[in-house]
Amino acid sequence: MTEYPPPPPEIPKPQDVHFSDDVWNQVLTHMPDTDESLREKAEAAQRTQQLVEELVAAQEYPLRPLESVRRLVEPFVGAEIAGVNTAWDGRLLIDWRGDGKQTTSAESPDGRSETLDISLFQHSVDYVMPLPSGNWLRYQARVTPEVDRTLTPAQRARTAHTPDSAWVIDTSGHVIASGSLGDACLEASVGSAGQIWVPYFDEAPQRGLAGIWERNAHGDMEFVEDSIVPTESVAEDSGYGRFTAGYTGMTIFDENLRVVGRHDREKSDTDICEVYMSATDGERYWYFSYPDWNIDCVGPEGQAPPIHDDRHKAGFLIAAGEQIAFFSGPGPDRDSLFLRKSDGSEEMSIVTMPNGAALTPGMVAAWGGTLHYVADNVWYRVDALTSLAPE
């Protein structure tokens, strides 16, 4: 895990409250960049590159060279790759942006199979992905309920209306279904049966359920009596229920944007503040969360028992069937792959460019056991879940 310096004098550590290193890491990574911090990050990146090259040269661990799939062609002049993801069937999704335009393309090894021009729809969105039905899901990460300020806080909590922040559209831009996936959404994954797994980040998507605090006439925070809304009383189709859709940390929707499942706290006692990483093979969905550092999985059999792992708090999760791996870590482990074995031990290998050199800067996505890597508009991939250990 990245080591950060002690908090600066202007942010003193309270003597009566204990803050773990994880908490301080969260605080400091959200602080704005300065010229000095940008310079320090550039220097750190150079040091990391050197450490990775030394690790590759030492030949202490087996190498996993990437396979070049093909060059990705820009859909319009000036288009640059802003992000990568994977579709419900394993195709690579590319978010292209430039000159005020935005397009999402679905790529297969044989060529581009589908393209959606984001300008087809009037609402700005954060995430776009195809669905098995042939339609597309578009949604916003944040949503704020509309409330009647003439009501008491307790009444507002129960009558708030949540505006639409998610839409299912066809390839012509016509709306097939609309709704809300809740507030504080992260990037979703879509399964081969059309299930939409949505994780959430640490903006407390459950807020309000435990009561409301407001400033009184003296400027002090004061708890509003009768403002607690029991979770079991929040109807899914109410505005308030839609706002708090992510209160368990992971929620499952169907293609009509209806809630069909959640992280099951009765079968897994993982307390989710934020989902750090997630992965799918089309049938199952794995999600690795803070602060318990558990890997949870939900699939056709329901909620699986969690797997604890506090060694990989940064990186990328890859999973399929019964196998799990983490890609990337701090320092020399930047290009390393950690394949988890059934006994909890790990097999380490190093992902390289096809020629065996350390990776050049790129973007990562995964589907099933395949790790995808995009660098300089070239699509690479590698089988990440096959053991390289000698038999």
Short mmCIF file of C-alpha atoms in Angstrom, two decimals:
data_model
loop_
_atom_site.label_atom_id
_atom_site.label_comp_id
_atom_site.label_asym_id
_atom_site.label_seq_id
_atom_site.Cartn_x
_atom_site.Cartn_y
_atom_site.Cartn_z
CA MET A 1 0.00 0.00 0.00
CA THR A 2 1.26 3.50 -0.80
CA GLU A 3 2.88 5.20 2.17
CA TYR A 4 1.89 8.80 2.85
CA PRO A 5 3.67 11.36 5.06
CA PRO A 6 2.12 12.34 8.39
CA PRO A 7 -0.74 14.87 8.12
CA PRO A 8 0.51 18.47 7.79
CA PRO A 9 0.30 20.85 10.77
CA GLU A 10 -2.80 22.57 9.40
CA ILE A 11 -4.68 19.24 9.60
CA PRO A 12 -3.79 18.07 13.13
CA LYS A 13 -4.67 14.59 14.26
CA PRO A 14 -7.22 14.81 17.09
CA GLN A 15 -5.76 13.33 20.26
CA ASP A 16 -9.02 11.76 21.38
CA VAL A 17 -9.84 9.98 18.11
CA HIS A 18 -7.82 7.24 16.43
CA PHE A 19 -7.47 7.45 12.63
CA SER A 20 -6.09 4.37 10.91
CA ASP A 21 -3.58 4.60 8.08
CA ASP A 22 -6.37 3.62 5.67
CA VAL A 23 -8.44 6.61 6.77
CA TRP A 24 -5.55 9.05 6.41
CA ASN A 25 -4.75 7.62 2.98
CA GLN A 26 -8.35 8.29 1.99
CA VAL A 27 -8.17 11.87 3.27
CA LEU A 28 -4.86 12.72 1.61
CA THR A 29 -5.72 11.19 -1.77
CA HIS A 30 -8.77 13.50 -1.93
CA MET A 31 -6.71 16.65 -1.34
CA PRO A 32 -6.20 18.91 -4.42
CA ASP A 33 -3.00 18.64 -6.46
CA THR A 34 -0.39 21.37 -6.23
CA ASP A 35 2.64 22.00 -8.44
CA GLU A 36 4.78 20.33 -5.79
CA SER A 37 2.52 17.28 -5.46
CA LEU A 38 2.40 16.86 -9.25
CA ARG A 39 6.19 17.02 -9.39
CA GLU A 40 6.44 14.45 -6.60
CA LYS A 41 4.02 12.14 -8.43
CA ALA A 42 6.08 12.41 -11.64
CA GLU A 43 9.27 11.59 -9.76
CA ALA A 44 7.58 8.68 -8.01
CA ALA A 45 6.37 7.34 -11.38
CA GLN A 46 9.93 7.44 -12.72
CA ARG A 47 11.23 5.58 -9.66
CA THR A 48 8.49 2.98 -10.01
CA GLN A 49 9.31 2.47 -13.69
CA GLN A 50 12.93 1.81 -12.77
CA LEU A 51 11.96 -0.63 -10.01
CA VAL A 52 9.67 -2.55 -12.39
CA GLU A 53 12.37 -2.76 -15.04
CA GLU A 54 14.80 -4.10 -12.43
CA LEU A 55 12.24 -6.70 -11.30
CA VAL A 56 11.69 -7.86 -14.88
CA ALA A 57 15.44 -8.06 -15.51
CA ALA A 58 16.03 -10.10 -12.34
CA GLN A 59 13.97 -12.97 -13.83
CA GLU A 60 12.93 -14.02 -10.34
CA TYR A 61 9.27 -14.37 -11.37
CA PRO A 62 7.70 -15.78 -14.55
CA LEU A 63 6.61 -13.30 -17.21
CA ARG A 64 3.17 -13.05 -18.82
CA PRO A 65 3.71 -11.25 -22.15
CA LEU A 66 0.68 -9.47 -23.56
CA GLU A 67 -0.74 -10.55 -26.91
CA SER A 68 -1.39 -7.77 -29.41
CA VAL A 69 -5.01 -7.94 -30.62
CA ARG A 70 -5.18 -4.96 -33.00
CA ARG A 71 -4.98 -1.18 -33.29
CA LEU A 72 -8.14 0.70 -32.34
CA VAL A 73 -9.31 3.16 -34.99
CA GLU A 74 -10.64 6.55 -33.87
CA PRO A 75 -14.38 6.93 -34.68
CA PHE A 76 -13.97 10.64 -35.43
CA VAL A 77 -11.12 13.08 -36.06
CA GLY A 78 -9.45 14.16 -32.82
CA ALA A 79 -10.92 11.30 -30.76
CA GLU A 80 -8.85 10.12 -27.80
CA ILE A 81 -9.44 7.19 -25.46
CA ALA A 82 -10.83 8.43 -22.14
CA GLY A 83 -11.67 5.06 -20.59
CA VAL A 84 -12.01 1.32 -21.15
CA ASN A 85 -14.46 -1.26 -19.83
CA THR A 86 -15.96 -4.57 -20.94
CA ALA A 87 -19.42 -5.45 -22.25
CA TRP A 88 -21.77 -8.20 -21.06
CA ASP A 89 -20.30 -10.67 -23.58
CA GLY A 90 -16.63 -9.85 -23.04
CA ARG A 91 -16.20 -7.30 -25.82
CA LEU A 92 -13.96 -4.33 -25.07
CA LEU A 93 -15.74 -0.98 -24.54
CA ILE A 94 -13.90 2.21 -25.45
CA ASP A 95 -14.95 5.70 -24.35
CA TRP A 96 -13.81 8.12 -27.07
CA ARG A 97 -13.77 11.89 -26.44
CA GLY A 98 -12.51 14.99 -28.18
CA ASP A 99 -13.60 18.34 -29.67
CA GLY A 100 -16.77 18.29 -27.57
CA LYS A 101 -17.80 14.87 -28.91
CA GLN A 102 -18.19 11.55 -27.09
CA THR A 103 -18.70 8.08 -28.53
CA THR A 104 -18.67 4.61 -26.99
CA SER A 105 -17.59 1.71 -29.19
CA ALA A 106 -17.77 -2.05 -28.61
CA GLU A 107 -14.70 -3.80 -30.00
CA SER A 108 -14.11 -7.46 -30.84
CA PRO A 109 -10.88 -8.99 -32.17
CA ASP A 110 -12.33 -8.95 -35.70
CA GLY A 111 -13.30 -5.28 -35.63
CA ARG A 112 -15.74 -2.72 -34.26
CA SER A 113 -19.13 -4.35 -33.68
CA GLU A 114 -21.19 -1.48 -32.28
CA THR A 115 -21.02 2.29 -31.72
CA LEU A 116 -23.22 4.70 -29.79
CA ASP A 117 -23.00 8.44 -30.35
CA ILE A 118 -23.52 10.01 -26.92
CA SER A 119 -25.09 13.12 -28.50
CA LEU A 120 -28.17 11.00 -29.33
CA PHE A 121 -29.44 11.71 -25.84
CA GLN A 122 -29.84 15.08 -24.12
CA HIS A 123 -28.83 14.15 -20.56
CA SER A 124 -25.14 14.18 -19.68
CA VAL A 125 -24.11 10.87 -18.09
CA ASP A 126 -21.07 9.33 -16.45
CA TYR A 127 -21.33 5.73 -17.68
CA VAL A 128 -22.52 4.05 -20.89
CA MET A 129 -22.69 0.32 -21.62
CA PRO A 130 -24.58 -2.06 -23.95
CA LEU A 131 -27.19 -4.53 -22.72
CA PRO A 132 -27.92 -8.07 -24.02
CA SER A 133 -31.25 -6.83 -25.41
CA GLY A 134 -29.41 -4.61 -27.91
CA ASN A 135 -30.28 -1.46 -25.95
CA TRP A 136 -27.84 0.72 -24.02
CA LEU A 137 -27.69 1.75 -20.36
CA ARG A 138 -26.69 5.34 -19.58
CA TYR A 139 -26.59 6.69 -16.03
CA GLN A 140 -25.30 9.42 -13.75
CA ALA A 141 -23.14 8.73 -10.71
CA ARG A 142 -24.87 11.30 -8.51
CA VAL A 143 -28.54 12.03 -7.86
CA THR A 144 -30.10 14.45 -5.38
CA PRO A 145 -33.69 14.09 -4.18
CA GLU A 146 -36.07 16.98 -4.71
CA VAL A 147 -37.68 17.97 -1.41
CA ASP A 148 -40.44 20.28 -0.22
CA ARG A 149 -38.71 22.71 2.13
CA THR A 150 -42.01 23.72 3.71
CA LEU A 151 -42.22 20.29 5.35
CA THR A 152 -40.44 19.18 8.49
CA PRO A 153 -37.15 17.27 7.97
CA ALA A 154 -38.85 14.04 9.02
CA GLN A 155 -41.65 14.60 6.50
CA ARG A 156 -39.16 15.53 3.78
CA ALA A 157 -37.28 12.27 4.34
CA ARG A 158 -40.42 10.29 3.60
CA THR A 159 -41.80 12.31 0.70
CA ALA A 160 -38.67 13.28 -1.28
CA HIS A 161 -38.83 12.75 -5.03
CA THR A 162 -35.75 11.48 -6.82
CA PRO A 163 -35.37 12.59 -10.45
CA ASP A 164 -34.42 10.09 -13.13
CA SER A 165 -30.67 9.57 -13.39
CA ALA A 166 -30.55 6.34 -15.44
CA TRP A 167 -31.99 5.54 -18.85
CA VAL A 168 -32.19 2.50 -21.10
CA ILE A 169 -32.21 3.67 -24.73
CA ASP A 170 -32.22 2.01 -28.13
CA THR A 171 -29.61 2.72 -30.80
CA SER A 172 -31.68 5.65 -32.07
CA GLY A 173 -31.77 7.32 -28.67
CA HIS A 174 -35.38 6.50 -27.79
CA VAL A 175 -36.00 5.91 -24.07
CA ILE A 176 -37.08 2.34 -23.28
CA ALA A 177 -36.94 2.65 -19.48
CA SER A 178 -35.90 5.30 -16.96
CA GLY A 179 -35.27 5.42 -13.25
CA SER A 180 -32.49 5.81 -10.71
CA LEU A 181 -29.70 3.50 -9.62
CA GLY A 182 -29.31 5.54 -6.45
CA ASP A 183 -26.69 8.06 -5.38
CA ALA A 184 -22.90 7.59 -5.37
CA CYS A 185 -22.78 4.94 -8.13
CA LEU A 186 -19.53 3.50 -9.40
CA GLU A 187 -19.07 1.84 -12.80
CA ALA A 188 -21.54 -1.03 -13.15
CA SER A 189 -21.07 -4.46 -14.70
CA VAL A 190 -23.65 -6.15 -16.91
CA GLY A 191 -24.21 -9.92 -16.89
CA SER A 192 -25.09 -12.17 -19.81
CA ALA A 193 -28.68 -12.47 -18.52
CA GLY A 194 -29.11 -8.69 -18.40
CA GLN A 195 -28.50 -8.26 -14.68
CA ILE A 196 -26.86 -4.94 -13.79
CA TRP A 197 -24.53 -5.05 -10.79
CA VAL A 198 -24.00 -1.57 -9.33
CA PRO A 199 -21.37 -0.83 -6.65
CA TYR A 200 -21.23 2.42 -4.67
CA PHE A 201 -18.56 4.74 -3.30
CA ASP A 202 -18.05 6.38 0.07
CA GLU A 203 -20.53 9.26 -0.17
CA ALA A 204 -22.74 7.31 2.27
CA PRO A 205 -25.47 6.17 -0.16
CA GLN A 206 -27.41 5.06 2.93
CA ARG A 207 -27.41 8.57 4.43
CA GLY A 208 -30.72 9.74 5.81
CA LEU A 209 -31.79 6.26 6.84
CA ALA A 210 -30.07 6.76 10.19
CA GLY A 211 -31.56 10.20 10.77
CA ILE A 212 -30.96 13.81 9.84
CA TRP A 213 -28.68 16.38 11.45
CA GLU A 214 -29.21 20.09 10.79
CA ARG A 215 -27.72 23.32 12.14
CA ASN A 216 -29.81 25.10 14.74
CA ALA A 217 -30.14 28.85 15.29
CA HIS A 218 -26.80 28.87 17.12
CA GLY A 219 -24.98 27.17 14.24
CA ASP A 220 -24.57 23.87 16.08
CA MET A 221 -25.45 20.52 14.51
CA GLU A 222 -28.58 19.11 16.07
CA PHE A 223 -30.32 15.78 15.56
CA VAL A 224 -33.84 16.06 14.10
CA GLU A 225 -36.27 14.07 16.19
CA ASP A 226 -38.39 11.47 14.36
CA SER A 227 -36.13 11.64 11.29
CA ILE A 228 -34.92 8.03 11.36
CA VAL A 229 -36.29 6.05 8.41
CA PRO A 230 -36.17 2.28 9.03
CA THR A 231 -34.63 0.48 6.06
CA GLU A 232 -37.47 -2.01 5.87
CA SER A 233 -39.99 0.84 5.44
CA VAL A 234 -38.30 2.36 2.39
CA ALA A 235 -40.29 1.30 -0.68
CA GLU A 236 -38.13 0.61 -3.74
CA ASP A 237 -40.41 2.60 -6.01
CA SER A 238 -40.50 5.66 -3.74
CA GLY A 239 -38.29 8.64 -4.45
CA TYR A 240 -36.53 8.15 -1.13
CA GLY A 241 -36.02 4.45 -1.78
CA ARG A 242 -34.49 5.16 -5.18
CA PHE A 243 -32.12 7.72 -3.65
CA THR A 244 -30.85 5.20 -1.12
CA ALA A 245 -30.71 2.28 -3.57
CA GLY A 246 -27.11 1.56 -2.62
CA TYR A 247 -27.52 1.36 1.14
CA THR A 248 -25.96 -2.12 1.32
CA GLY A 249 -23.04 -1.17 -0.95
CA MET A 250 -24.04 -3.26 -4.00
CA THR A 251 -27.44 -3.49 -5.70
CA ILE A 252 -28.64 -5.59 -8.66
CA PHE A 253 -31.07 -4.16 -11.24
CA ASP A 254 -32.78 -5.67 -14.28
CA GLU A 255 -32.97 -4.06 -17.73
CA ASN A 256 -36.10 -2.17 -16.66
CA LEU A 257 -34.04 -0.60 -13.82
CA ARG A 258 -35.95 -2.44 -11.10
CA VAL A 259 -34.12 -3.70 -7.99
CA VAL A 260 -33.86 -7.50 -8.12
CA GLY A 261 -31.17 -8.14 -5.51
CA ARG A 262 -28.58 -6.69 -3.13
CA HIS A 263 -25.48 -7.49 -1.15
CA ASP A 264 -26.98 -9.99 1.28
CA ARG A 265 -25.98 -9.07 4.82
CA GLU A 266 -27.60 -12.19 6.25
CA LYS A 267 -25.21 -14.41 4.29
CA SER A 268 -22.22 -12.06 4.36
CA ASP A 269 -21.59 -9.71 7.26
CA THR A 270 -19.25 -7.55 5.17
CA ASP A 271 -19.86 -3.90 6.01
CA ILE A 272 -19.38 -1.94 2.78
CA CYS A 273 -18.38 1.72 2.86
CA GLU A 274 -16.97 1.68 -0.67
CA VAL A 275 -16.36 -0.95 -3.34
CA TYR A 276 -12.73 -0.61 -4.42
CA MET A 277 -12.66 -3.20 -7.21
CA SER A 278 -15.10 -5.46 -9.02
CA ALA A 279 -15.04 -8.19 -11.68
CA THR A 280 -17.42 -10.45 -13.60
CA ASP A 281 -17.41 -13.49 -15.87
CA GLY A 282 -20.94 -12.79 -17.12
CA GLU A 283 -22.63 -15.06 -14.55
CA ARG A 284 -21.03 -14.02 -11.27
CA TYR A 285 -20.02 -10.67 -9.83
CA TRP A 286 -17.13 -10.18 -7.40
CA TYR A 287 -16.71 -6.98 -5.37
CA PHE A 288 -13.85 -6.07 -3.06
CA SER A 289 -14.73 -3.46 -0.46
CA TYR A 290 -13.50 -1.14 2.25
CA PRO A 291 -13.26 -1.14 5.29
CA ASP A 292 -13.55 -4.93 5.87
CA TRP A 293 -11.31 -5.81 2.88
CA ASN A 294 -13.48 -8.75 1.87
CA ILE A 295 -14.06 -10.19 -1.59
CA ASP A 296 -17.77 -10.93 -1.89
CA CYS A 297 -19.39 -12.76 -4.79
CA VAL A 298 -22.99 -13.08 -5.95
CA GLY A 299 -24.15 -15.40 -8.72
CA PRO A 300 -26.78 -17.96 -9.72
CA GLU A 301 -26.28 -19.74 -6.38
CA GLY A 302 -26.81 -16.53 -4.42
CA GLN A 303 -24.38 -14.83 -2.05
CA ALA A 304 -21.11 -16.69 -1.49
CA PRO A 305 -19.15 -16.55 1.79
CA PRO A 306 -16.70 -13.62 1.78
CA ILE A 307 -12.96 -14.07 1.32
CA HIS A 308 -10.81 -11.78 3.47
CA ASP A 309 -7.79 -10.17 1.80
CA ASP A 310 -6.07 -7.12 3.29
CA ARG A 311 -2.92 -7.43 1.17
CA HIS A 312 -4.25 -5.90 -2.05
CA LYS A 313 -5.81 -2.56 -1.16
CA ALA A 314 -4.98 -1.05 -4.53
CA GLY A 315 -4.99 -2.57 -7.97
CA PHE A 316 -7.36 -4.42 -10.23
CA LEU A 317 -9.52 -7.49 -9.58
CA ILE A 318 -9.84 -10.37 -12.07
CA ALA A 319 -12.11 -13.36 -11.43
CA ALA A 320 -13.89 -16.26 -13.13
CA GLY A 321 -15.36 -19.50 -11.79
CA GLU A 322 -13.44 -20.29 -8.60
CA GLN A 323 -10.32 -18.29 -9.47
CA ILE A 324 -9.34 -14.81 -8.33
CA ALA A 325 -6.34 -12.62 -9.12
CA PHE A 326 -5.17 -9.09 -8.38
CA PHE A 327 -3.25 -7.05 -10.93
CA SER A 328 -0.88 -4.26 -9.94
CA GLY A 329 0.34 -2.93 -6.62
CA PRO A 330 2.64 -0.26 -5.18
CA GLY A 331 6.23 0.31 -6.27
CA PRO A 332 7.88 -2.59 -8.10
CA ASP A 333 4.58 -4.52 -8.07
CA ARG A 334 2.97 -2.11 -10.54
CA ASP A 335 2.91 -4.69 -13.36
CA SER A 336 2.61 -7.78 -11.14
CA LEU A 337 -0.21 -10.31 -11.17
CA PHE A 338 -1.09 -12.16 -7.96
CA LEU A 339 -3.03 -15.36 -8.66
CA ARG A 340 -4.81 -16.54 -5.54
CA LYS A 341 -4.67 -20.29 -4.86
CA SER A 342 -7.28 -22.37 -3.06
CA ASP A 343 -5.16 -22.48 0.11
CA GLY A 344 -4.93 -18.67 0.24
CA SER A 345 -1.34 -18.50 -0.99
CA GLU A 346 -0.40 -16.58 -4.13
CA GLU A 347 1.52 -17.16 -7.32
CA MET A 348 3.21 -14.01 -8.59
CA SER A 349 4.03 -13.26 -12.22
CA ILE A 350 4.80 -10.07 -14.12
CA VAL A 351 2.73 -8.81 -17.06
CA THR A 352 4.92 -7.36 -19.81
CA MET A 353 4.67 -5.96 -23.31
CA PRO A 354 4.83 -8.64 -26.07
CA ASN A 355 8.62 -8.17 -26.28
CA GLY A 356 9.10 -8.79 -22.55
CA ALA A 357 9.64 -5.14 -21.61
CA ALA A 358 7.95 -3.36 -18.70
CA LEU A 359 4.48 -2.04 -19.53
CA THR A 360 4.11 1.35 -21.15
CA PRO A 361 1.38 3.65 -19.70
CA GLY A 362 -2.06 2.24 -20.47
CA MET A 363 -5.60 1.48 -19.31
CA VAL A 364 -6.88 -1.80 -17.87
CA ALA A 365 -10.14 -3.74 -18.11
CA ALA A 366 -11.07 -7.39 -17.51
CA TRP A 367 -13.80 -9.89 -18.26
CA GLY A 368 -13.62 -13.40 -16.92
CA GLY A 369 -10.03 -14.54 -16.87
CA THR A 370 -8.86 -12.13 -19.59
CA LEU A 371 -6.94 -8.98 -18.70
CA HIS A 372 -7.19 -6.29 -21.37
CA TYR A 373 -4.58 -3.55 -21.73
CA VAL A 374 -4.86 -0.52 -24.01
CA ALA A 375 -1.76 1.60 -24.68
CA ASP A 376 -1.18 4.09 -27.51
CA ASN A 377 -4.49 3.01 -29.11
CA VAL A 378 -3.33 -0.63 -29.34
CA TRP A 379 -5.42 -3.33 -27.70
CA TYR A 380 -3.51 -6.08 -25.88
CA ARG A 381 -4.75 -8.97 -23.76
CA VAL A 382 -3.48 -11.88 -21.67
CA ASP A 383 -4.93 -14.93 -19.89
CA ALA A 384 -4.56 -13.89 -16.24
CA LEU A 385 -5.96 -16.91 -14.37
CA THR A 386 -3.79 -19.75 -15.75
CA SER A 387 -1.08 -20.87 -13.35
CA LEU A 388 2.48 -20.55 -14.64
CA ALA A 389 3.97 -22.62 -11.83
CA PRO A 390 5.72 -25.81 -12.95
CA GLU A 391 3.71 -28.97 -12.34
#
